[in-house]
PDB file of C-alpha atoms and ligand atoms in Angstrom:
ATOM      1  CA  UNK M  29    -165.447-154.510  -2.507  1.00 40.00           C
ATOM      2  CA  UNK M  30    -162.332-156.007  -0.985  1.00 40.00           C
ATOM      3  CA  UNK M  31    -160.330-154.674  -3.885  1.00 39.00           C
ATOM      4  CA  UNK M  32    -161.002-151.023  -3.058  1.00 39.00           C
ATOM      5  CA  UNK M  33    -160.051-151.636   0.531  1.00 40.00           C
ATOM      6  CA  UNK M  34    -156.710-153.080  -0.525  1.00 36.00           C
ATOM      7  CA  UNK M  35    -156.004-150.038  -2.665  1.00 39.00           C
ATOM      8  CA  UNK M  36    -156.876-147.614   0.121  1.00 39.00           C
ATOM      9  CA  UNK M  37    -154.601-149.432   2.522  1.00 37.00           C
ATOM     10  CA  UNK M  38    -151.733-149.385   0.068  1.00 38.00           C
ATOM     11  CA  UNK M  39    -152.127-145.639  -0.537  1.00 38.00           C
ATOM     12  CA  UNK M  40    -152.075-144.927   3.184  1.00 38.00           C
ATOM     13  CA  UNK M  41    -149.046-147.119   3.527  1.00 38.00           C
ATOM     14  CA  UNK M  42    -147.209-145.138   0.860  1.00 38.00           C
ATOM     15  CA  UNK M  43    -147.998-141.806   2.502  1.00 39.00           C
ATOM     16  CA  UNK M  44    -146.828-143.163   5.811  1.00 40.00           C
ATOM     17  CA  UNK M  45    -143.639-144.490   4.262  1.00 39.00           C
ATOM     18  CA  UNK M  46    -142.898-141.105   2.684  1.00 41.00           C
ATOM     19  CA  UNK M  47    -143.637-139.238   5.920  1.00 42.00           C
ATOM     20  CA  UNK M  48    -141.501-141.660   7.921  1.00 41.00           C
ATOM     21  CA  UNK M  49    -138.699-141.304   5.384  1.00 42.00           C
ATOM     22  CA  UNK M  50    -138.755-137.504   5.586  1.00 45.00           C
ATOM     23  CA  UNK M  51    -138.866-137.462   9.372  1.00 43.00           C
ATOM     24  CA  UNK M  52    -135.875-139.740   9.658  1.00 44.00           C
ATOM     25  CA  UNK M  53    -133.907-137.712   7.113  1.00 44.00           C
ATOM     26  CA  UNK M  54    -134.435-134.257   8.609  1.00 43.00           C
ATOM     27  CA  UNK M  55    -132.173-134.239  11.680  1.00 43.00           C
ATOM     28  CA  UNK M  56    -129.179-136.073  10.181  1.00 41.00           C
ATOM     29  CA  UNK M  57    -126.186-133.908   9.357  1.00 47.00           C
ATOM     30  CA  UNK M  58    -124.678-136.600   7.197  1.00 58.00           C
ATOM     31  CA  UNK M  59    -126.719-138.551   4.742  1.00 70.00           C
ATOM     32  CA  UNK M  60    -128.400-141.266   6.739  1.00 84.00           C
ATOM     33  CA  UNK M  61    -128.372-144.573   4.951  1.00 92.00           C
ATOM     34  CA  UNK M  62    -129.581-146.742   7.810  1.00 93.00           C
ATOM     35  CA  UNK M  63    -132.777-147.350   5.884  1.00 95.00           C
ATOM     36  CA  UNK M  64    -134.142-146.839   2.420  1.00 97.00           C
ATOM     37  CA  UNK M  65    -137.552-147.455   0.843  1.00 97.00           C
ATOM     38  CA  UNK M  66    -137.894-148.531  -2.773  1.00 98.00           C
ATOM     39  CA  UNK M  67    -141.242-148.572  -4.559  1.00 98.00           C
ATOM     40  CA  UNK M  68    -142.515-149.605  -7.973  1.00 97.00           C
ATOM     41  CA  UNK M  69    -143.622-147.144 -10.661  1.00 96.00           C
ATOM     42  CA  UNK M  70    -147.368-147.191 -11.430  1.00 94.00           C
ATOM     43  CA  UNK M  71    -148.279-149.280 -14.478  1.00 90.00           C
ATOM     44  CA  UNK M  72    -144.683-150.396 -14.922  1.00 90.00           C
ATOM     45  CA  UNK M  73    -146.040-153.845 -15.750  1.00 87.00           C
ATOM     46  CA  UNK M  74    -147.998-152.585 -18.726  1.00 84.00           C
ATOM     47  CA  UNK M  75    -145.602-150.156 -20.299  1.00 84.00           C
ATOM     48  CA  UNK M  76    -141.851-150.119 -20.716  1.00 86.00           C
ATOM     49  CA  UNK M  77    -141.723-146.310 -20.895  1.00 91.00           C
ATOM     50  CA  UNK M  78    -140.445-146.132 -17.308  1.00 94.00           C
ATOM     51  CA  UNK M  79    -137.312-148.114 -18.268  1.00 92.00           C
ATOM     52  CA  UNK M  80    -134.060-146.196 -18.562  1.00 90.00           C
ATOM     53  CA  UNK M  81    -133.430-147.985 -21.857  1.00 86.00           C
ATOM     54  CA  UNK M  82    -136.625-146.320 -23.150  1.00 87.00           C
ATOM     55  CA  UNK M  83    -135.565-142.891 -21.880  1.00 91.00           C
ATOM     56  CA  UNK M  84    -137.533-143.226 -18.653  1.00 93.00           C
ATOM     57  CA  UNK M  85    -136.459-142.555 -15.068  1.00 96.00           C
ATOM     58  CA  UNK M  86    -136.420-146.261 -14.173  1.00 96.00           C
ATOM     59  CA  UNK M  87    -139.271-148.545 -13.105  1.00 96.00           C
ATOM     60  CA  UNK M  88    -138.270-148.561  -9.428  1.00 97.00           C
ATOM     61  CA  UNK M  89    -138.064-145.403  -7.302  1.00 97.00           C
ATOM     62  CA  UNK M  90    -135.341-144.595  -6.473  1.00 97.00           C
ATOM     63  CA  UNK M  91    -133.775-146.598  -9.272  1.00 97.00           C
ATOM     64  CA  UNK M  92    -130.423-146.425  -7.452  1.00 97.00           C
ATOM     65  CA  UNK M  93    -130.776-146.680  -3.690  1.00 97.00           C
ATOM     66  CA  UNK M  94    -127.983-146.413  -1.130  1.00 96.00           C
ATOM     67  CA  UNK M  95    -127.985-148.194   2.216  1.00 96.00           C
ATOM     68  CA  UNK M  96    -125.498-149.057   4.936  1.00 96.00           C
ATOM     69  CA  UNK M  97    -124.398-152.575   5.690  1.00 96.00           C
ATOM     70  CA  UNK M  98    -126.890-153.728   8.345  1.00 96.00           C
ATOM     71  CA  UNK M  99    -129.416-151.106   7.218  1.00 96.00           C
ATOM     72  CA  UNK M 100    -132.958-151.904   6.206  1.00 97.00           C
ATOM     73  CA  UNK M 101    -134.148-151.864   2.614  1.00 98.00           C
ATOM     74  CA  UNK M 102    -137.933-151.870   2.392  1.00 98.00           C
ATOM     75  CA  UNK M 103    -139.245-152.915  -1.007  1.00 98.00           C
ATOM     76  CA  UNK M 104    -142.907-152.158  -1.601  1.00 97.00           C
ATOM     77  CA  UNK M 105    -145.141-152.737  -4.579  1.00 96.00           C
ATOM     78  CA  UNK M 106    -147.050-149.450  -4.669  1.00 96.00           C
ATOM     79  CA  UNK M 107    -148.352-150.008  -8.199  1.00 94.00           C
ATOM     80  CA  UNK M 108    -152.157-150.300  -7.894  1.00 91.00           C
ATOM     81  CA  UNK M 109    -152.372-151.987 -11.306  1.00 86.00           C
ATOM     82  CA  UNK M 110    -150.079-154.948 -11.007  1.00 86.00           C
ATOM     83  CA  UNK M 111    -147.922-157.484  -9.244  1.00 91.00           C
ATOM     84  CA  UNK M 112    -144.143-157.214  -9.188  1.00 93.00           C
ATOM     85  CA  UNK M 113    -141.046-158.762  -7.691  1.00 94.00           C
ATOM     86  CA  UNK M 114    -137.712-157.452  -6.480  1.00 96.00           C
ATOM     87  CA  UNK M 115    -135.348-160.262  -7.412  1.00 95.00           C
ATOM     88  CA  UNK M 116    -131.595-159.881  -6.941  1.00 97.00           C
ATOM     89  CA  UNK M 117    -129.479-160.484 -10.012  1.00 96.00           C
ATOM     90  CA  UNK M 118    -129.261-159.241 -13.552  1.00 94.00           C
ATOM     91  CA  UNK M 119    -131.352-159.691 -16.664  1.00 88.00           C
ATOM     92  CA  UNK M 120    -130.384-159.746 -20.317  1.00 83.00           C
ATOM     93  CA  UNK M 121    -133.498-159.206 -22.391  1.00 75.00           C
ATOM     94  CA  UNK M 122    -135.657-162.239 -21.666  1.00 70.00           C
ATOM     95  CA  UNK M 123    -132.958-164.094 -19.754  1.00 82.00           C
ATOM     96  CA  UNK M 124    -132.795-163.385 -16.023  1.00 86.00           C
ATOM     97  CA  UNK M 125    -129.823-164.454 -13.898  1.00 90.00           C
ATOM     98  CA  UNK M 126    -130.960-164.459 -10.276  1.00 92.00           C
ATOM     99  CA  UNK M 127    -128.032-164.389  -7.839  1.00 94.00           C
ATOM    100  CA  UNK M 128    -130.106-165.605  -4.863  1.00 93.00           C
ATOM    101  CA  UNK M 129    -129.134-162.746  -2.526  1.00 96.00           C
ATOM    102  CA  UNK M 130    -132.806-161.833  -2.061  1.00 96.00           C
ATOM    103  CA  UNK M 131    -136.143-162.433  -3.738  1.00 95.00           C
ATOM    104  CA  UNK M 132    -139.420-160.891  -2.637  1.00 94.00           C
ATOM    105  CA  UNK M 133    -141.305-163.361  -4.856  1.00 90.00           C
ATOM    106  CA  UNK M 134    -144.581-161.959  -6.135  1.00 90.00           C
ATOM    107  CA  UNK M 135    -145.728-158.873  -4.239  1.00 92.00           C
ATOM    108  CA  UNK M 136    -149.376-157.973  -4.604  1.00 92.00           C
ATOM    109  CA  UNK M 137    -150.153-154.252  -4.652  1.00 91.00           C
ATOM    110  CA  UNK M 138    -149.401-152.886  -1.178  1.00 94.00           C
ATOM    111  CA  UNK M 139    -147.155-155.767  -0.123  1.00 95.00           C
ATOM    112  CA  UNK M 140    -143.661-155.137   1.249  1.00 96.00           C
ATOM    113  CA  UNK M 141    -140.446-157.047   1.821  1.00 97.00           C
ATOM    114  CA  UNK M 142    -137.441-156.192   3.961  1.00 97.00           C
ATOM    115  CA  UNK M 143    -133.850-156.958   3.165  1.00 97.00           C
ATOM    116  CA  UNK M 144    -130.909-156.271   5.466  1.00 97.00           C
ATOM    117  CA  UNK M 145    -127.636-156.384   3.530  1.00 97.00           C
ATOM    118  CA  UNK M 146    -124.640-157.882   5.293  1.00 96.00           C
ATOM    119  CA  UNK M 147    -121.972-157.046   2.709  1.00 94.00           C
ATOM    120  CA  UNK M 148    -120.900-153.863   0.986  1.00 96.00           C
ATOM    121  CA  UNK M 149    -121.132-153.774  -2.779  1.00 96.00           C
ATOM    122  CA  UNK M 150    -123.445-153.042  -5.657  1.00 97.00           C
ATOM    123  CA  UNK M 151    -126.523-155.238  -5.763  1.00 98.00           C
ATOM    124  CA  UNK M 152    -128.546-155.234  -8.996  1.00 97.00           C
ATOM    125  CA  UNK M 153    -132.121-156.508  -9.017  1.00 97.00           C
ATOM    126  CA  UNK M 154    -135.081-156.825 -11.396  1.00 96.00           C
ATOM    127  CA  UNK M 155    -138.733-157.799 -11.628  1.00 93.00           C
ATOM    128  CA  UNK M 156    -139.080-161.371 -12.835  1.00 89.00           C
ATOM    129  CA  UNK M 157    -142.535-160.621 -14.238  1.00 88.00           C
ATOM    130  CA  UNK M 158    -141.417-157.539 -16.181  1.00 90.00           C
ATOM    131  CA  UNK M 159    -137.736-157.837 -16.970  1.00 89.00           C
ATOM    132  CA  UNK M 160    -137.463-154.252 -18.202  1.00 91.00           C
ATOM    133  CA  UNK M 161    -137.813-153.255 -14.537  1.00 93.00           C
ATOM    134  CA  UNK M 162    -134.277-153.059 -13.137  1.00 96.00           C
ATOM    135  CA  UNK M 163    -132.660-151.236 -10.234  1.00 97.00           C
ATOM    136  CA  UNK M 164    -129.500-151.083  -8.147  1.00 98.00           C
ATOM    137  CA  UNK M 165    -128.906-151.006  -4.415  1.00 98.00           C
ATOM    138  CA  UNK M 166    -125.529-149.644  -3.355  1.00 97.00           C
ATOM    139  CA  UNK M 167    -124.565-151.162  -0.022  1.00 96.00           C
ATOM    140  CA  UNK M 168    -121.842-149.216   1.775  1.00 95.00           C
ATOM    141  CA  UNK M 169    -120.052-149.410   5.100  1.00 91.00           C
ATOM    142  CA  UNK M 170    -121.762-147.378   7.843  1.00 86.00           C
ATOM    143  CA  UNK M 171    -120.936-143.656   7.513  1.00 70.00           C
ATOM    144  CA  UNK M 172    -118.872-144.384   4.440  1.00 64.00           C
ATOM    145  CA  UNK M 173    -119.447-140.846   3.180  1.00 59.00           C
ATOM    146  CA  UNK M 174    -118.477-139.083   6.442  1.00 60.00           C
ATOM    147  CA  UNK M 175    -114.939-138.583   5.184  1.00 58.00           C
ATOM    148  CA  UNK M 176    -112.923-139.414   2.132  1.00 54.00           C
ATOM    149  CA  UNK M 177    -110.572-141.800   3.964  1.00 55.00           C
ATOM    150  CA  UNK M 178    -113.433-143.977   5.144  1.00 57.00           C
ATOM    151  CA  UNK M 179    -114.904-143.769   1.682  1.00 60.00           C
ATOM    152  CA  UNK M 180    -111.713-145.038   0.112  1.00 65.00           C
ATOM    153  CA  UNK M 181    -111.460-147.883   2.593  1.00 64.00           C
ATOM    154  CA  UNK M 182    -115.092-148.755   1.995  1.00 64.00           C
ATOM    155  CA  UNK M 183    -114.581-148.637  -1.756  1.00 69.00           C
ATOM    156  CA  UNK M 184    -111.655-151.045  -1.489  1.00 74.00           C
ATOM    157  CA  UNK M 185    -113.652-153.283   0.811  1.00 77.00           C
ATOM    158  CA  UNK M 186    -116.669-153.019  -1.480  1.00 77.00           C
ATOM    159  CA  UNK M 187    -114.522-153.960  -4.473  1.00 79.00           C
ATOM    160  CA  UNK M 188    -113.185-156.970  -2.596  1.00 78.00           C
ATOM    161  CA  UNK M 189    -116.686-157.895  -1.470  1.00 78.00           C
ATOM    162  CA  UNK M 190    -117.937-157.424  -5.002  1.00 80.00           C
ATOM    163  CA  UNK M 191    -115.246-159.703  -6.399  1.00 79.00           C
ATOM    164  CA  UNK M 192    -116.083-162.326  -3.776  1.00 78.00           C
ATOM    165  CA  UNK M 193    -119.797-161.863  -4.422  1.00 78.00           C
ATOM    166  CA  UNK M 194    -119.262-162.180  -8.170  1.00 77.00           C
ATOM    167  CA  UNK M 195    -117.372-165.401  -7.621  1.00 78.00           C
ATOM    168  CA  UNK M 196    -120.090-166.742  -5.353  1.00 75.00           C
ATOM    169  CA  UNK M 197    -122.769-165.590  -7.773  1.00 74.00           C
ATOM    170  CA  UNK M 198    -121.040-167.322 -10.670  1.00 71.00           C
ATOM    171  CA  UNK M 199    -120.877-170.561  -8.694  1.00 69.00           C
ATOM    172  CA  UNK M 200    -124.511-170.193  -7.664  1.00 70.00           C
ATOM    173  CA  UNK M 201    -125.585-169.357 -11.200  1.00 64.00           C
ATOM    174  CA  UNK M 202    -123.769-172.434 -12.503  1.00 60.00           C
ATOM    175  CA  UNK M 203    -125.478-174.560  -9.858  1.00 58.00           C
ATOM    176  CA  UNK M 204    -128.794-172.975 -10.789  1.00 57.00           C
ATOM    177  CA  UNK M 205    -128.310-173.707 -14.481  1.00 52.00           C
ATOM    178  CA  UNK M 206    -127.537-177.333 -13.663  1.00 47.00           C
ATOM    179  CA  UNK M 207    -130.595-177.481 -11.448  1.00 46.00           C
ATOM    180  CA  UNK M 208    -132.779-175.931 -14.126  1.00 44.00           C
ATOM    181  CA  UNK M 209    -131.588-178.321 -16.789  1.00 42.00           C
ATOM    182  CA  UNK M 210    -132.575-181.181 -14.540  1.00 37.00           C
ATOM    183  CA  UNK M 211    -135.878-179.595 -13.559  1.00 41.00           C
ATOM    184  CA  UNK M 212    -138.438-177.943 -15.749  1.00 47.00           C
ATOM    185  CA  UNK M 213    -137.873-175.448 -18.537  1.00 52.00           C
ATOM    186  CA  UNK M 214    -138.822-171.890 -17.752  1.00 57.00           C
ATOM    187  CA  UNK M 215    -141.226-170.325 -20.174  1.00 63.00           C
ATOM    188  CA  UNK M 216    -142.019-166.668 -20.499  1.00 68.00           C
ATOM    189  CA  UNK M 217    -144.344-164.989 -22.911  1.00 70.00           C
ATOM    190  CA  UNK M 218    -144.745-161.305 -23.612  1.00 68.00           C
ATOM    191  CA  UNK M 219    -148.153-160.339 -24.916  1.00 68.00           C
ATOM    192  CA  UNK M 220    -148.522-157.125 -26.887  1.00 66.00           C
ATOM    193  CA  UNK M 221    -151.233-155.801 -29.122  1.00 67.00           C
ATOM    194  CA  UNK M 222    -151.839-153.241 -31.826  1.00 69.00           C
ATOM    195  CA  UNK M 223    -154.945-152.140 -33.678  1.00 69.00           C
ATOM    196  CA  UNK M 224    -154.771-153.425 -37.252  1.00 69.00           C
ATOM    197  CA  UNK M 225    -157.416-153.264 -39.991  1.00 72.00           C
ATOM    198  CA  UNK M 226    -160.427-152.775 -37.748  1.00 74.00           C
ATOM    199  CA  UNK M 227    -159.317-155.558 -35.445  1.00 78.00           C
ATOM    200  CA  UNK M 228    -156.589-156.274 -32.960  1.00 77.00           C
ATOM    201  CA  UNK M 229    -153.311-157.967 -33.678  1.00 76.00           C
ATOM    202  CA  UNK M 230    -151.959-159.920 -30.760  1.00 77.00           C
ATOM    203  CA  UNK M 231    -148.251-160.611 -30.741  1.00 75.00           C
ATOM    204  CA  UNK M 232    -146.825-163.294 -28.497  1.00 77.00           C
ATOM    205  CA  UNK M 233    -143.106-163.348 -27.861  1.00 73.00           C
ATOM    206  CA  UNK M 234    -141.963-166.571 -26.229  1.00 74.00           C
ATOM    207  CA  UNK M 235    -138.680-167.168 -24.447  1.00 70.00           C
ATOM    208  CA  UNK M 236    -138.425-170.587 -26.142  1.00 74.00           C
ATOM    209  CA  UNK M 237    -138.847-171.974 -29.650  1.00 80.00           C
ATOM    210  CA  UNK M 238    -141.600-174.511 -30.431  1.00 84.00           C
ATOM    211  CA  UNK M 239    -144.138-173.553 -27.808  1.00 84.00           C
ATOM    212  CA  UNK M 240    -147.553-175.218 -28.064  1.00 85.00           C
ATOM    213  CA  UNK M 241    -150.424-173.232 -26.616  1.00 85.00           C
ATOM    214  CA  UNK M 242    -154.111-172.401 -26.538  1.00 84.00           C
ATOM    215  CA  UNK M 243    -155.172-168.821 -27.177  1.00 81.00           C
ATOM    216  CA  UNK M 244    -158.532-167.444 -26.108  1.00 82.00           C
ATOM    217  CA  UNK M 245    -159.803-163.863 -26.248  1.00 82.00           C
ATOM    218  CA  UNK M 246    -163.054-162.735 -24.690  1.00 81.00           C
ATOM    219  CA  UNK M 247    -164.886-159.439 -24.728  1.00 83.00           C
ATOM    220  CA  UNK M 248    -168.013-158.724 -22.728  1.00 80.00           C
ATOM    221  CA  UNK M 249    -168.098-162.364 -21.679  1.00 79.00           C
ATOM    222  CA  UNK M 250    -168.198-163.398 -25.326  1.00 86.00           C
ATOM    223  CA  UNK M 251    -165.461-165.435 -26.968  1.00 89.00           C
ATOM    224  CA  UNK M 252    -163.996-163.414 -29.850  1.00 88.00           C
ATOM    225  CA  UNK M 253    -161.076-165.737 -30.576  1.00 89.00           C
ATOM    226  CA  UNK M 254    -160.428-169.310 -29.609  1.00 90.00           C
ATOM    227  CA  UNK M 255    -157.840-171.700 -30.989  1.00 87.00           C
ATOM    228  CA  UNK M 256    -156.369-174.727 -29.320  1.00 87.00           C
ATOM    229  CA  UNK M 257    -153.197-176.670 -30.067  1.00 88.00           C
ATOM    230  CA  UNK M 258    -151.384-173.724 -31.651  1.00 90.00           C
ATOM    231  CA  UNK M 259    -147.672-174.091 -32.322  1.00 90.00           C
ATOM    232  CA  UNK M 260    -145.115-171.296 -32.512  1.00 88.00           C
ATOM    233  CA  UNK M 261    -142.121-172.466 -34.493  1.00 85.00           C
ATOM    234  CA  UNK M 262    -140.307-169.161 -33.918  1.00 81.00           C
ATOM    235  CA  UNK M 263    -140.264-167.102 -30.728  1.00 76.00           C
ATOM    236  CA  UNK M 264    -142.849-164.703 -32.156  1.00 82.00           C
ATOM    237  CA  UNK M 265    -146.404-165.604 -33.151  1.00 86.00           C
ATOM    238  CA  UNK M 266    -149.131-163.185 -34.230  1.00 86.00           C
ATOM    239  CA  UNK M 267    -152.895-163.650 -34.274  1.00 86.00           C
ATOM    240  CA  UNK M 268    -155.568-161.371 -35.705  1.00 85.00           C
ATOM    241  CA  UNK M 269    -158.634-160.894 -33.519  1.00 84.00           C
ATOM    242  CA  UNK M 270    -161.808-159.553 -35.058  1.00 85.00           C
ATOM    243  CA  UNK M 271    -162.607-157.111 -32.266  1.00 82.00           C
ATOM    244  CA  UNK M 272    -161.309-153.840 -30.827  1.00 79.00           C
ATOM    245  CA  UNK M 273    -160.988-153.274 -27.093  1.00 74.00           C
ATOM    246  CA  UNK M 274    -162.235-150.163 -25.342  1.00 70.00           C
ATOM    247  CA  UNK M 275    -162.299-148.933 -21.756  1.00 66.00           C
ATOM    248  CA  UNK M 276    -165.865-150.171 -21.366  1.00 71.00           C
ATOM    249  CA  UNK M 277    -165.288-153.377 -23.289  1.00 74.00           C
ATOM    250  CA  UNK M 278    -161.691-154.526 -22.860  1.00 71.00           C
ATOM    251  CA  UNK M 279    -160.542-157.729 -24.491  1.00 75.00           C
ATOM    252  CA  UNK M 280    -159.123-160.330 -22.157  1.00 74.00           C
ATOM    253  CA  UNK M 281    -156.422-162.438 -23.741  1.00 75.00           C
ATOM    254  CA  UNK M 282    -155.475-165.764 -22.239  1.00 74.00           C
ATOM    255  CA  UNK M 283    -152.557-167.969 -23.202  1.00 76.00           C
ATOM    256  CA  UNK M 284    -152.312-171.484 -21.814  1.00 76.00           C
ATOM    257  CA  UNK M 285    -149.028-173.323 -22.283  1.00 76.00           C
ATOM    258  CA  UNK M 286    -149.308-176.923 -23.452  1.00 81.00           C
ATOM    259  CA  UNK M 287    -145.598-177.743 -23.546  1.00 79.00           C
ATOM    260  CA  UNK M 288    -142.518-177.199 -25.667  1.00 80.00           C
ATOM    261  CA  UNK M 289    -141.631-179.462 -28.573  1.00 84.00           C
ATOM    262  CA  UNK M 290    -142.521-180.517 -32.115  1.00 85.00           C
ATOM    263  CA  UNK M 291    -146.222-180.775 -32.949  1.00 85.00           C
ATOM    264  CA  UNK M 292    -147.428-184.390 -32.989  1.00 83.00           C
ATOM    265  CA  UNK M 293    -144.709-185.428 -30.557  1.00 83.00           C
ATOM    266  CA  UNK M 294    -146.574-184.603 -27.331  1.00 85.00           C
ATOM    267  CA  UNK M 295    -144.937-187.426 -25.391  1.00 83.00           C
ATOM    268  CA  UNK M 296    -141.594-185.662 -25.540  1.00 80.00           C
ATOM    269  CA  UNK M 297    -142.749-182.134 -24.809  1.00 80.00           C
ATOM    270  CA  UNK M 298    -141.041-180.284 -21.965  1.00 75.00           C
ATOM    271  CA  UNK M 299    -141.791-177.086 -20.108  1.00 72.00           C
ATOM    272  CA  UNK M 300    -144.766-175.912 -18.102  1.00 69.00           C
ATOM    273  CA  UNK M 301    -148.144-177.372 -18.999  1.00 71.00           C
ATOM    274  CA  UNK M 302    -151.492-175.807 -18.265  1.00 67.00           C
ATOM    275  CA  UNK M 303    -150.060-172.580 -16.976  1.00 62.00           C
ATOM    276  CA  UNK M 304    -152.052-169.511 -17.749  1.00 61.00           C
ATOM    277  CA  UNK M 305    -151.048-166.016 -18.736  1.00 63.00           C
ATOM    278  CA  UNK M 306    -153.523-163.232 -19.229  1.00 60.00           C
ATOM    279  CA  UNK M 307    -153.416-159.700 -20.564  1.00 62.00           C
ATOM    280  CA  UNK M 308    -156.041-157.088 -21.145  1.00 57.00           C
ATOM    281  CA  UNK M 309    -156.368-155.023 -24.307  1.00 58.00           C
ATOM    282  CA  UNK M 310    -157.365-151.433 -23.586  1.00 52.00           C
ATOM    283  CA  UNK M 311    -156.607-148.861 -26.287  1.00 49.00           C
ATOM    284  CA  UNK M 312    -155.571-146.078 -23.892  1.00 42.00           C
ATOM    285  CA  UNK M 313    -152.320-147.926 -23.287  1.00 42.00           C
ATOM    286  CA  UNK M 314    -151.626-148.261 -26.992  1.00 39.00           C
ATOM    287  CA  UNK M 315    -149.491-151.344 -26.975  1.00 39.00           C
ATOM    288  CA  UNK M 316    -149.709-153.326 -23.826  1.00 40.00           C
ATOM    289  CA  UNK M 317    -146.669-155.332 -23.001  1.00 40.00           C
ATOM    290  CA  UNK M 318    -146.865-157.844 -20.249  1.00 43.00           C
ATOM    291  CA  UNK M 319    -144.302-160.440 -19.513  1.00 39.00           C
ATOM    292  CA  UNK M 320    -145.002-163.400 -17.413  1.00 39.00           C
ATOM    293  CA  UNK M 321    -142.801-166.028 -15.951  1.00 33.00           C
ATOM    294  CA  UNK M 322    -144.684-169.279 -16.089  1.00 33.00           C
ATOM    295  CA  UNK M 323    -142.801-171.242 -13.491  1.00 31.00           C
ATOM    296  CA  UNK M 324    -144.377-170.780 -10.112  1.00 28.00           C
ATOM    297  CA  UNK M 325    -148.065-171.280  -9.571  1.00 27.00           C
ATOM    298  CA  UNK M 326    -148.151-168.251  -7.291  1.00 29.00           C
ATOM    299  CA  UNK M 327    -147.097-165.907 -10.067  1.00 29.00           C
ATOM    300  CA  UNK M 328    -149.742-167.338 -12.351  1.00 30.00           C
ATOM    301  CA  UNK M 329    -152.460-166.866  -9.780  1.00 29.00           C
ATOM    302  CA  UNK M 330    -151.218-163.368  -9.135  1.00 29.00           C
ATOM    303  CA  UNK M 331    -151.176-162.519 -12.816  1.00 32.00           C
ATOM    304  CA  UNK M 332    -154.717-163.757 -13.264  1.00 30.00           C
ATOM    305  CA  UNK M 333    -155.695-161.449 -10.434  1.00 28.00           C
ATOM    306  CA  UNK M 334    -153.881-158.582 -12.126  1.00 29.00           C
ATOM    307  CA  UNK M 335    -156.117-158.560 -15.164  1.00 31.00           C
ATOM    308  CA  UNK M 336    -159.100-158.095 -12.891  1.00 31.00           C
ATOM    309  CA  UNK M 337    -157.446-155.121 -11.258  1.00 30.00           C
ATOM    310  CA  UNK M 338    -156.958-153.185 -14.484  1.00 32.00           C
ATOM    311  CA  UNK M 339    -160.207-151.171 -14.523  1.00 33.00           C
ATOM    312  CA  UNK M 340    -159.087-148.701 -11.873  1.00 32.00           C
ATOM    313  CA  UNK M 341    -159.814-145.223 -10.601  1.00 34.00           C
TER     314      UNK M 341
HETATM  315 CU1   CU B 413    -143.048-156.051 -12.399  1.00 76.78          CU
END
C-alpha cells in the first residue's frame, strides 16, 4: 500500500542524510557547523522514556545540535510511528511557550524542514504534540571554535543576541497571550492506559479544567466503550473499559472535545469543539502516553492518521 512506500522512502532518506553528513564531515580539520541534521527518536510520541527527564538520551538526535549563523539546520521526522513538530520555544509541562523563531508544523514521517539561523545564541525547541520532546540548537558565529579569541567574541555576541532575543521573545509571547485570550482556548489531552482488573483503565489528562467530551473505544470494529457528554471537573478523568488490547486486537480510543465550561451551560462553553484525538492501546508499550494539541485541524488529521500507522514492521 501507499503506507509502505512512504516508510521505504523515509528510510532511504535517513541513510542518505547520514551518508551525506559523514561525507561532509570527513575532510574538515575544524568542526564544520555549516549544516546539521536533527531527527526524531522512534516511538517518541508513544513513550516518554527518550526524555532526558526520564533518564533518556533525549527525544531528538542530536538533542543538542551546533550550527553556524547562516548554516542549514535540517529537521526530519524519521519516526515511522508518528507525527512530530520542531517548534521553537520552551515548554513547562503542558504549557508551551512558542517564540516564533521557527515552526515546522506537523511533519509526517519522512517529512523535513529547513531552518537557516541568522543570529547567534541558544535556541530551544520542542514538539507541540509531545511536549516531553525537547532539544536545543546552539547557533554560533562561523568558525567560532577555530580559536579561543573568536570564541570569546562570539560568546559575548551570542550573549548580547540572546538578551535581545529574550526581550523580543518576551514581547512576542505577551502579544501571543493577548492574541490567544481573544481567540480560542487551546486544549490538549494526554491519553494513557493501564491494565486493571481484567480490563483497561484509560486516563485522560486535560490541559484545562471542565472539559466536556465524548469517549469511544473500539476493538475489532466493535464498540467496547461509548459515552457522550462526559464532563471532567478536574484535569484528570479515568474510565474503565471492559476489554484488553493485544497486538492482533488493539483498542482504538477516541476523544472528541465538545467545549470547556460547566455542564448544562453549553451556550457559554469555550475551546475547540468537535476536534478528535485518538490513541491506540497495545500492551507491548505498557502505558501509552500521547499528547495532542487540539488547535489546528492539520494536527488532528495527522494524529488520526498516526493511529493507523501503529501496526508496523
Ligand atoms: Cu512529537
